[in-house]
PDB file of C-alpha atoms and ligand atoms in Angstrom:
ATOM      1  CA  MET A  14     -31.324  19.408   9.201  1.00 93.00           C
ATOM      2  CA  TYR A  15     -32.005  20.672   5.558  1.00 98.00           C
ATOM      3  CA  ARG A  16     -29.942  19.073   2.383  1.00 98.00           C
ATOM      4  CA  ILE A  17     -29.439  20.825  -0.709  1.00 98.00           C
ATOM      5  CA  ALA A  18     -29.207  18.468  -3.209  1.00 98.00           C
ATOM      6  CA  PRO A  19     -28.254  20.135  -6.659  1.00 98.00           C
ATOM      7  CA  SER A  20     -29.494  18.123  -9.808  1.00 98.00           C
ATOM      8  CA  ILE A  21     -26.289  17.230 -12.482  1.00 98.00           C
ATOM      9  CA  LEU A  22     -28.975  17.698 -15.435  1.00 98.00           C
ATOM     10  CA  SER A  23     -27.945  21.515 -15.782  1.00 98.00           C
ATOM     11  CA  ALA A  24     -24.448  20.851 -15.180  1.00 97.00           C
ATOM     12  CA  ASN A  25     -21.723  21.074 -17.737  1.00 96.00           C
ATOM     13  CA  PHE A  26     -21.835  17.357 -18.619  1.00 97.00           C
ATOM     14  CA  ALA A  27     -18.213  17.663 -20.390  1.00 97.00           C
ATOM     15  CA  LYS A  28     -16.831  18.573 -16.918  1.00 96.00           C
ATOM     16  CA  LEU A  29     -19.669  16.309 -14.531  1.00 98.00           C
ATOM     17  CA  GLY A  30     -16.626  15.106 -12.133  1.00 98.00           C
ATOM     18  CA  GLU A  31     -15.454  19.042 -11.624  1.00 96.00           C
ATOM     19  CA  GLU A  32     -18.601  20.136 -11.475  1.00 97.00           C
ATOM     20  CA  ILE A  33     -19.768  17.803  -8.851  1.00 98.00           C
ATOM     21  CA  THR A  34     -16.944  18.143  -6.515  1.00 97.00           C
ATOM     22  CA  GLN A  35     -17.020  22.274  -6.942  1.00 97.00           C
ATOM     23  CA  VAL A  36     -21.098  22.005  -5.564  1.00 97.00           C
ATOM     24  CA  ILE A  37     -19.718  19.530  -2.951  1.00 98.00           C
ATOM     25  CA  ALA A  38     -17.023  21.917  -1.871  1.00 97.00           C
ATOM     26  CA  SER A  39     -19.623  24.628  -1.689  1.00 97.00           C
ATOM     27  CA  GLY A  40     -21.800  23.307   0.622  1.00 97.00           C
ATOM     28  CA  ALA A  41     -24.260  20.691  -1.100  1.00 98.00           C
ATOM     29  CA  ASP A  42     -24.837  17.798   0.706  1.00 98.00           C
ATOM     30  CA  TRP A  43     -26.384  14.944  -1.994  1.00 98.00           C
ATOM     31  CA  ILE A  44     -26.148  14.689  -5.866  1.00 98.00           C
ATOM     32  CA  HIS A  45     -29.567  14.367  -7.391  1.00 99.00           C
ATOM     33  CA  PHE A  46     -29.217  12.048 -10.422  1.00 99.00           C
ATOM     34  CA  ASP A  47     -31.897  12.137 -13.329  1.00 98.00           C
ATOM     35  CA  VAL A  48     -32.377   9.206 -14.792  1.00 99.00           C
ATOM     36  CA  MET A  49     -34.812   9.591 -18.376  1.00 98.00           C
ATOM     37  CA  ASP A  50     -35.645   6.912 -20.654  1.00 98.00           C
ATOM     38  CA  ASN A  51     -37.612   9.333 -23.228  1.00 98.00           C
ATOM     39  CA  HIS A  52     -40.563   6.421 -22.736  1.00 98.00           C
ATOM     40  CA  TYR A  53     -42.082   7.462 -19.169  1.00 98.00           C
ATOM     41  CA  VAL A  54     -40.536  10.973 -19.950  1.00 98.00           C
ATOM     42  CA  PRO A  55     -39.639  12.535 -22.868  1.00 98.00           C
ATOM     43  CA  ASN A  56     -36.601  12.833 -22.499  1.00 98.00           C
ATOM     44  CA  LEU A  57     -33.676  11.166 -22.161  1.00 98.00           C
ATOM     45  CA  THR A  58     -30.389  11.118 -20.176  1.00 98.00           C
ATOM     46  CA  ILE A  59     -28.260   9.561 -18.203  1.00 98.00           C
ATOM     47  CA  GLY A  60     -27.784   5.776 -16.895  1.00 98.00           C
ATOM     48  CA  PRO A  61     -25.329   3.649 -14.320  1.00 98.00           C
ATOM     49  CA  LEU A  62     -22.322   3.821 -16.409  1.00 98.00           C
ATOM     50  CA  VAL A  63     -22.691   7.405 -15.596  1.00 98.00           C
ATOM     51  CA  CYS A  64     -23.309   7.393 -12.118  1.00 98.00           C
ATOM     52  CA  GLU A  65     -20.284   5.035 -11.594  1.00 98.00           C
ATOM     53  CA  ALA A  66     -18.094   7.150 -13.182  1.00 98.00           C
ATOM     54  CA  ILE A  67     -19.224  10.007 -10.728  1.00 98.00           C
ATOM     55  CA  ARG A  68     -19.146   7.571  -7.547  1.00 98.00           C
ATOM     56  CA  PRO A  69     -14.866   8.050  -6.873  1.00 98.00           C
ATOM     57  CA  VAL A  70     -15.178  11.546  -7.399  1.00 98.00           C
ATOM     58  CA  THR A  71     -17.445  12.118  -4.500  1.00 98.00           C
ATOM     59  CA  GLN A  72     -18.285  10.913  -0.946  1.00 98.00           C
ATOM     60  CA  ALA A  73     -21.661  12.584  -1.184  1.00 98.00           C
ATOM     61  CA  THR A  74     -24.674  10.779  -1.120  1.00 98.00           C
ATOM     62  CA  ILE A  75     -25.857   9.888  -4.532  1.00 99.00           C
ATOM     63  CA  ASP A  76     -29.609  10.567  -5.172  1.00 99.00           C
ATOM     64  CA  VAL A  77     -30.901   8.483  -8.212  1.00 99.00           C
ATOM     65  CA  HIS A  78     -34.168   9.546  -9.527  1.00 99.00           C
ATOM     66  CA  LEU A  79     -35.710   7.150 -11.909  1.00 99.00           C
ATOM     67  CA  MET A  80     -38.405   8.715 -14.476  1.00 99.00           C
ATOM     68  CA  VAL A  81     -38.195   5.439 -16.105  1.00 98.00           C
ATOM     69  CA  LYS A  82     -41.090   2.543 -17.008  1.00 98.00           C
ATOM     70  CA  PRO A  83     -40.410  -0.488 -15.806  1.00 98.00           C
ATOM     71  CA  VAL A  84     -37.610  -0.053 -13.289  1.00 98.00           C
ATOM     72  CA  ASP A  85     -36.968  -3.446 -11.784  1.00 98.00           C
ATOM     73  CA  ARG A  86     -34.201  -4.448 -14.300  1.00 98.00           C
ATOM     74  CA  ILE A  87     -32.526  -1.263 -13.505  1.00 98.00           C
ATOM     75  CA  ILE A  88     -32.588  -1.278  -9.494  1.00 98.00           C
ATOM     76  CA  PRO A  89     -29.850  -3.134  -9.049  1.00 98.00           C
ATOM     77  CA  ASP A  90     -27.820  -1.650 -11.402  1.00 98.00           C
ATOM     78  CA  PHE A  91     -27.557   1.687  -9.875  1.00 98.00           C
ATOM     79  CA  ALA A  92     -26.926  -0.166  -6.751  1.00 98.00           C
ATOM     80  CA  LYS A  93     -23.704  -1.896  -7.765  1.00 98.00           C
ATOM     81  CA  ALA A  94     -22.928   1.557  -9.832  1.00 98.00           C
ATOM     82  CA  GLY A  95     -22.897   3.376  -6.403  1.00 98.00           C
ATOM     83  CA  ALA A  96     -25.738   4.927  -6.341  1.00 99.00           C
ATOM     84  CA  ASN A  97     -27.148   5.457  -1.803  1.00 99.00           C
ATOM     85  CA  VAL A  98     -30.911   6.607  -2.354  1.00 99.00           C
ATOM     86  CA  ILE A  99     -33.173   5.562  -5.645  1.00 99.00           C
ATOM     87  CA  THR A 100     -36.466   6.919  -5.832  1.00 99.00           C
ATOM     88  CA  PHE A 101     -39.363   6.072  -9.010  1.00 99.00           C
ATOM     89  CA  HIS A 102     -42.600   7.263  -9.704  1.00 99.00           C
ATOM     90  CA  PRO A 103     -45.538   4.736  -9.136  1.00 98.00           C
ATOM     91  CA  GLU A 104     -46.237   4.738 -12.556  1.00 98.00           C
ATOM     92  CA  GLY A 105     -43.185   3.187 -13.435  1.00 98.00           C
ATOM     93  CA  SER A 106     -43.832   0.225 -11.427  1.00 98.00           C
ATOM     94  CA  GLU A 107     -46.672  -2.741 -11.638  1.00 98.00           C
ATOM     95  CA  HIS A 108     -45.393  -3.189  -8.287  1.00 98.00           C
ATOM     96  CA  ILE A 109     -44.348  -0.690  -5.926  1.00 98.00           C
ATOM     97  CA  ASP A 110     -43.859  -2.515  -2.840  1.00 98.00           C
ATOM     98  CA  ARG A 111     -41.654  -4.974  -4.861  1.00 98.00           C
ATOM     99  CA  SER A 112     -39.872  -2.540  -5.913  1.00 98.00           C
ATOM    100  CA  LEU A 113     -39.260  -1.276  -2.938  1.00 99.00           C
ATOM    101  CA  GLY A 114     -38.066  -3.978  -1.618  1.00 98.00           C
ATOM    102  CA  LEU A 115     -35.700  -4.654  -4.656  1.00 98.00           C
ATOM    103  CA  ILE A 116     -33.997  -0.779  -3.700  1.00 98.00           C
ATOM    104  CA  ARG A 117     -33.458  -1.783   0.049  1.00 98.00           C
ATOM    105  CA  ASP A 118     -32.436  -5.507  -0.384  1.00 98.00           C
ATOM    106  CA  SER A 119     -29.704  -3.701  -2.829  1.00 98.00           C
ATOM    107  CA  GLY A 120     -28.460  -1.981  -0.175  1.00 98.00           C
ATOM    108  CA  CYS A 121     -29.993   1.235  -0.725  1.00 98.00           C
ATOM    109  CA  GLN A 122     -32.488   3.443   0.817  1.00 99.00           C
ATOM    110  CA  ALA A 123     -35.845   3.518  -1.338  1.00 99.00           C
ATOM    111  CA  GLY A 124     -37.947   6.594  -2.716  1.00 98.00           C
ATOM    112  CA  LEU A 125     -41.418   7.037  -3.958  1.00 98.00           C
ATOM    113  CA  VAL A 126     -42.070  10.079  -6.493  1.00 99.00           C
ATOM    114  CA  PHE A 127     -45.217  11.801  -6.664  1.00 99.00           C
ATOM    115  CA  ASN A 128     -46.034  13.801  -9.941  1.00 99.00           C
ATOM    116  CA  PRO A 129     -47.944  16.948  -9.833  1.00 98.00           C
ATOM    117  CA  ALA A 130     -51.414  14.882 -10.019  1.00 98.00           C
ATOM    118  CA  THR A 131     -50.328  11.623  -8.612  1.00 98.00           C
ATOM    119  CA  PRO A 132     -52.326  11.233  -5.208  1.00 98.00           C
ATOM    120  CA  LEU A 133     -50.292  10.824  -1.970  1.00 98.00           C
ATOM    121  CA  HIS A 134     -52.214   7.383  -1.274  1.00 98.00           C
ATOM    122  CA  TYR A 135     -49.322   5.451  -2.469  1.00 98.00           C
ATOM    123  CA  MET A 136     -47.463   6.038   0.576  1.00 98.00           C
ATOM    124  CA  ASP A 137     -50.258   5.074   2.700  1.00 98.00           C
ATOM    125  CA  HIS A 138     -49.128   0.859   2.922  1.00 98.00           C
ATOM    126  CA  VAL A 139     -45.596   0.687   2.173  1.00 98.00           C
ATOM    127  CA  MET A 140     -44.437   3.273   4.918  1.00 98.00           C
ATOM    128  CA  ASP A 141     -42.346   0.705   6.525  1.00 98.00           C
ATOM    129  CA  LYS A 142     -40.341   0.600   3.033  1.00 98.00           C
ATOM    130  CA  LEU A 143     -39.657   4.324   3.077  1.00 99.00           C
ATOM    131  CA  ASP A 144     -36.347   6.142   3.393  1.00 99.00           C
ATOM    132  CA  VAL A 145     -37.451   9.006   1.264  1.00 98.00           C
ATOM    133  CA  VAL A 146     -40.810  10.744  -0.020  1.00 99.00           C
ATOM    134  CA  LEU A 147     -40.168  12.930  -2.863  1.00 99.00           C
ATOM    135  CA  LEU A 148     -42.894  15.238  -4.453  1.00 99.00           C
ATOM    136  CA  MET A 149     -42.471  17.056  -7.443  1.00 99.00           C
ATOM    137  CA  SER A 150     -42.909  20.606  -8.388  1.00 99.00           C
ATOM    138  CA  VAL A 151     -43.125  20.667 -12.216  1.00 98.00           C
ATOM    139  CA  ASN A 152     -44.048  17.938 -14.642  1.00 98.00           C
ATOM    140  CA  PRO A 153     -40.856  15.535 -15.167  1.00 98.00           C
ATOM    141  CA  GLY A 154     -38.662  15.559 -17.966  1.00 98.00           C
ATOM    142  CA  PHE A 155     -36.998  19.185 -18.224  1.00 98.00           C
ATOM    143  CA  GLY A 156     -35.319  21.025 -15.593  1.00 98.00           C
ATOM    144  CA  GLY A 157     -35.517  25.172 -15.439  1.00 97.00           C
ATOM    145  CA  GLN A 158     -39.359  24.430 -15.159  1.00 98.00           C
ATOM    146  CA  LYS A 159     -41.485  27.033 -13.307  1.00 98.00           C
ATOM    147  CA  PHE A 160     -42.810  25.618  -9.536  1.00 98.00           C
ATOM    148  CA  ILE A 161     -46.133  24.989  -9.325  1.00 98.00           C
ATOM    149  CA  PRO A 162     -47.879  26.278  -6.368  1.00 98.00           C
ATOM    150  CA  GLU A 163     -50.419  23.928  -5.682  1.00 98.00           C
ATOM    151  CA  THR A 164     -47.533  21.502  -4.353  1.00 98.00           C
ATOM    152  CA  LEU A 165     -46.991  24.119  -1.346  1.00 98.00           C
ATOM    153  CA  ASN A 166     -50.500  22.734  -0.247  1.00 98.00           C
ATOM    154  CA  LYS A 167     -49.443  18.418  -0.693  1.00 98.00           C
ATOM    155  CA  LEU A 168     -46.089  19.052   1.160  1.00 98.00           C
ATOM    156  CA  ARG A 169     -48.569  20.201   4.086  1.00 98.00           C
ATOM    157  CA  ALA A 170     -50.371  16.929   3.498  1.00 98.00           C
ATOM    158  CA  ALA A 171     -47.608  14.450   3.453  1.00 99.00           C
ATOM    159  CA  ARG A 172     -45.752  16.460   5.847  1.00 98.00           C
ATOM    160  CA  GLU A 173     -48.709  14.979   8.333  1.00 98.00           C
ATOM    161  CA  LYS A 174     -48.409  11.832   6.875  1.00 98.00           C
ATOM    162  CA  ILE A 175     -44.770  11.699   7.957  1.00 98.00           C
ATOM    163  CA  ASP A 176     -44.830  13.127  11.154  1.00 98.00           C
ATOM    164  CA  ALA A 177     -47.756  11.266  12.442  1.00 98.00           C
ATOM    165  CA  TYR A 178     -45.604   8.007  11.176  1.00 98.00           C
ATOM    166  CA  GLU A 179     -42.827   9.064  12.958  1.00 98.00           C
ATOM    167  CA  ALA A 180     -44.684   9.760  16.329  1.00 98.00           C
ATOM    168  CA  LYS A 181     -45.783   5.932  16.098  1.00 98.00           C
ATOM    169  CA  THR A 182     -43.045   4.062  15.403  1.00 98.00           C
ATOM    170  CA  GLY A 183     -39.665   6.558  15.533  1.00 98.00           C
ATOM    171  CA  ARG A 184     -38.348   6.271  11.992  1.00 98.00           C
ATOM    172  CA  ARG A 185     -38.123   8.872  10.097  1.00 98.00           C
ATOM    173  CA  ILE A 186     -38.540   9.577   6.402  1.00 98.00           C
ATOM    174  CA  LEU A 187     -37.565  11.916   4.108  1.00 99.00           C
ATOM    175  CA  LEU A 188     -39.541  14.691   2.369  1.00 99.00           C
ATOM    176  CA  GLU A 189     -37.742  15.737  -0.493  1.00 99.00           C
ATOM    177  CA  ILE A 190     -38.880  18.683  -3.037  1.00 99.00           C
ATOM    178  CA  ASP A 191     -38.013  18.610  -6.888  1.00 99.00           C
ATOM    179  CA  GLY A 192     -38.763  21.659  -9.664  1.00 98.00           C
ATOM    180  CA  GLY A 193     -38.591  25.137  -9.853  1.00 98.00           C
ATOM    181  CA  VAL A 194     -36.525  25.562  -6.493  1.00 98.00           C
ATOM    182  CA  LYS A 195     -34.748  28.678  -6.300  1.00 98.00           C
ATOM    183  CA  VAL A 196     -33.316  31.359  -3.877  1.00 98.00           C
ATOM    184  CA  ASP A 197     -36.362  33.529  -3.570  1.00 98.00           C
ATOM    185  CA  ASN A 198     -39.318  30.713  -3.159  1.00 98.00           C
ATOM    186  CA  ILE A 199     -37.298  27.548  -0.984  1.00 98.00           C
ATOM    187  CA  ALA A 200     -38.159  28.976   2.354  1.00 98.00           C
ATOM    188  CA  GLU A 201     -41.808  29.094   1.773  1.00 98.00           C
ATOM    189  CA  ILE A 202     -41.051  25.539   0.532  1.00 98.00           C
ATOM    190  CA  ALA A 203     -38.994  24.570   3.762  1.00 98.00           C
ATOM    191  CA  ARG A 204     -42.035  25.740   5.994  1.00 98.00           C
ATOM    192  CA  ALA A 205     -44.697  24.215   4.031  1.00 98.00           C
ATOM    193  CA  GLY A 206     -42.422  20.821   4.832  1.00 98.00           C
ATOM    194  CA  ALA A 207     -39.770  20.079   2.379  1.00 98.00           C
ATOM    195  CA  ASP A 208     -36.406  19.086   4.198  1.00 98.00           C
ATOM    196  CA  THR A 209     -34.842  18.051   1.389  1.00 99.00           C
ATOM    197  CA  PHE A 210     -34.294  20.088  -1.802  1.00 99.00           C
ATOM    198  CA  VAL A 211     -33.399  19.644  -5.534  1.00 99.00           C
ATOM    199  CA  ALA A 212     -31.951  22.521  -7.314  1.00 98.00           C
ATOM    200  CA  GLY A 213     -30.729  22.256 -10.850  1.00 98.00           C
ATOM    201  CA  SER A 214     -31.030  25.471 -12.953  1.00 98.00           C
ATOM    202  CA  ALA A 215     -30.871  27.511  -9.903  1.00 98.00           C
ATOM    203  CA  VAL A 216     -27.499  26.414  -8.518  1.00 98.00           C
ATOM    204  CA  PHE A 217     -25.560  25.221 -11.886  1.00 97.00           C
ATOM    205  CA  GLY A 218     -27.190  28.314 -13.427  1.00 94.00           C
ATOM    206  CA  ALA A 219     -25.247  30.092 -10.899  1.00 94.00           C
ATOM    207  CA  GLY A 220     -22.131  32.171 -10.899  1.00 81.00           C
ATOM    208  CA  LYS A 221     -19.570  32.519 -13.858  1.00 81.00           C
ATOM    209  CA  ASP A 222     -17.869  29.696 -15.752  1.00 80.00           C
ATOM    210  CA  SER A 223     -14.016  30.631 -14.556  1.00 81.00           C
ATOM    211  CA  ASP A 224     -14.965  31.486 -11.136  1.00 81.00           C
ATOM    212  CA  SER A 225     -13.145  28.700  -9.106  1.00 78.00           C
ATOM    213  CA  ASN A 226     -15.798  28.749  -6.481  1.00 88.00           C
ATOM    214  CA  ARG A 227     -18.996  29.695  -8.563  1.00 92.00           C
ATOM    215  CA  TYR A 228     -21.147  27.865  -6.895  1.00 97.00           C
ATOM    216  CA  ASP A 229     -20.672  29.263  -3.420  1.00 96.00           C
ATOM    217  CA  SER A 230     -22.984  32.610  -3.548  1.00 96.00           C
ATOM    218  CA  VAL A 231     -25.584  30.436  -4.777  1.00 97.00           C
ATOM    219  CA  ILE A 232     -25.544  27.946  -2.054  1.00 98.00           C
ATOM    220  CA  ARG A 233     -24.941  29.950   0.718  1.00 98.00           C
ATOM    221  CA  ALA A 234     -28.233  32.366  -0.469  1.00 98.00           C
ATOM    222  CA  LEU A 235     -30.386  29.171  -0.082  1.00 98.00           C
ATOM    223  CA  ARG A 236     -29.129  28.421   3.284  1.00 98.00           C
ATOM    224  CA  ALA A 237     -29.347  31.594   4.250  1.00 98.00           C
ATOM    225  CA  GLU A 238     -33.019  31.561   3.324  1.00 98.00           C
ATOM    226  CA  LEU A 239     -33.157  28.142   5.287  1.00 98.00           C
ATOM    227  CA  ALA A 240     -31.359  29.638   8.270  1.00 97.00           C
ATOM    228  CA  THR A 241     -35.377  32.375   8.357  1.00 97.00           C
ATOM    229  CA  VAL A 242     -37.308  28.704   8.697  1.00 97.00           C
ATOM    230  CA  GLY A 243     -36.267  27.491  11.924  1.00 77.00           C
ATOM    231  CA  ALA A 244     -37.134  24.307  13.252  1.00 60.00           C
TER     232      ALA A 244
HETATM  233  C1  DX5 B   3     -36.768  17.229 -13.958  1.00 58.95           C
HETATM  234  C2  DX5 B   3     -36.318  16.825 -13.087  1.00 58.95           C
HETATM  235  C3  DX5 B   3     -35.586  17.917 -12.028  1.00 58.95           C
HETATM  236  C4  DX5 B   3     -34.506  19.017 -12.616  1.00 58.95           C
HETATM  237  C5  DX5 B   3     -35.011  20.145 -11.998  1.00 58.95           C
HETATM  238  O1  DX5 B   3     -37.834  15.856 -14.129  1.00 58.95           O
HETATM  239  O2  DX5 B   3     -36.474  15.155 -11.988  1.00 58.95           O
HETATM  240  O3  DX5 B   3     -34.493  17.127 -10.982  1.00 58.95           O
HETATM  241  O4  DX5 B   3     -33.286  18.750 -12.652  1.00 58.95           O
HETATM  242  O5  DX5 B   3     -34.447  21.018 -12.272  1.00 58.95           O
HETATM  243  P1  DX5 B   3     -34.429  22.592 -12.025  1.00 58.95           P
HETATM  244  O6  DX5 B   3     -34.491  22.752 -10.558  1.00 58.95           O
HETATM  245  O7  DX5 B   3     -33.861  23.715 -13.190  1.00 58.95           O
HETATM  246  O8  DX5 B   3     -36.332  22.595 -11.778  1.00 58.95           O
HETATM  247 ZN1   ZN B   4     -35.303  14.464 -10.474  1.00 58.95          ZN
END
């Protein structure tokens, strides 16, 4: 019922394949893949080549978070590289409905990402094309930032919209949270309505380099917190 999606932004890039294998073996569900372009956000990360390289390493869902502008040109490349979920920021697209359609036509699940100050109404008229709604609980661009508490109110508002849509259509849209998720706040975030949790520094910062199962205890701790929440 809950998904944990470690962000490889905080992984050791010199051993990316191993990091992914370990974190999935430790019980993580998705691999969150942060794409930054030094234009839409002030940082530069990884693209379709890296997605293609890690695809054979894992069966897990690869959740591509596009922090790029424009988005349309690069969407088919990520689909071909093996992405399962592709999300983008409404500010990164001139035609949001078209970009969502492009993702789905490429065979992937589609999602919109909301920055802390971006209003939720961008989702209202495209619900039928959404598989995921992702709320940023930090400003995008860097790992290791602090969770912005106002996001809890925004989560509750997004939860209401998504539940109303599900009651009407029977179709489920996931509600994902990204930024500053830790063992000590994940339960509160789940209670506010999130069902899918990106965690970068909290996961990849855990354990010792030499431990063969270095991510077991942090994933177990995140799950134990989630287990206190109930349905
Ligand atoms: C930020 C990225 C996040 C980031 C999260 O722009 O979208 O996915 O890696 O890192 P933590 O969990 O360290 O806040
Ligand atoms: Zn992200």
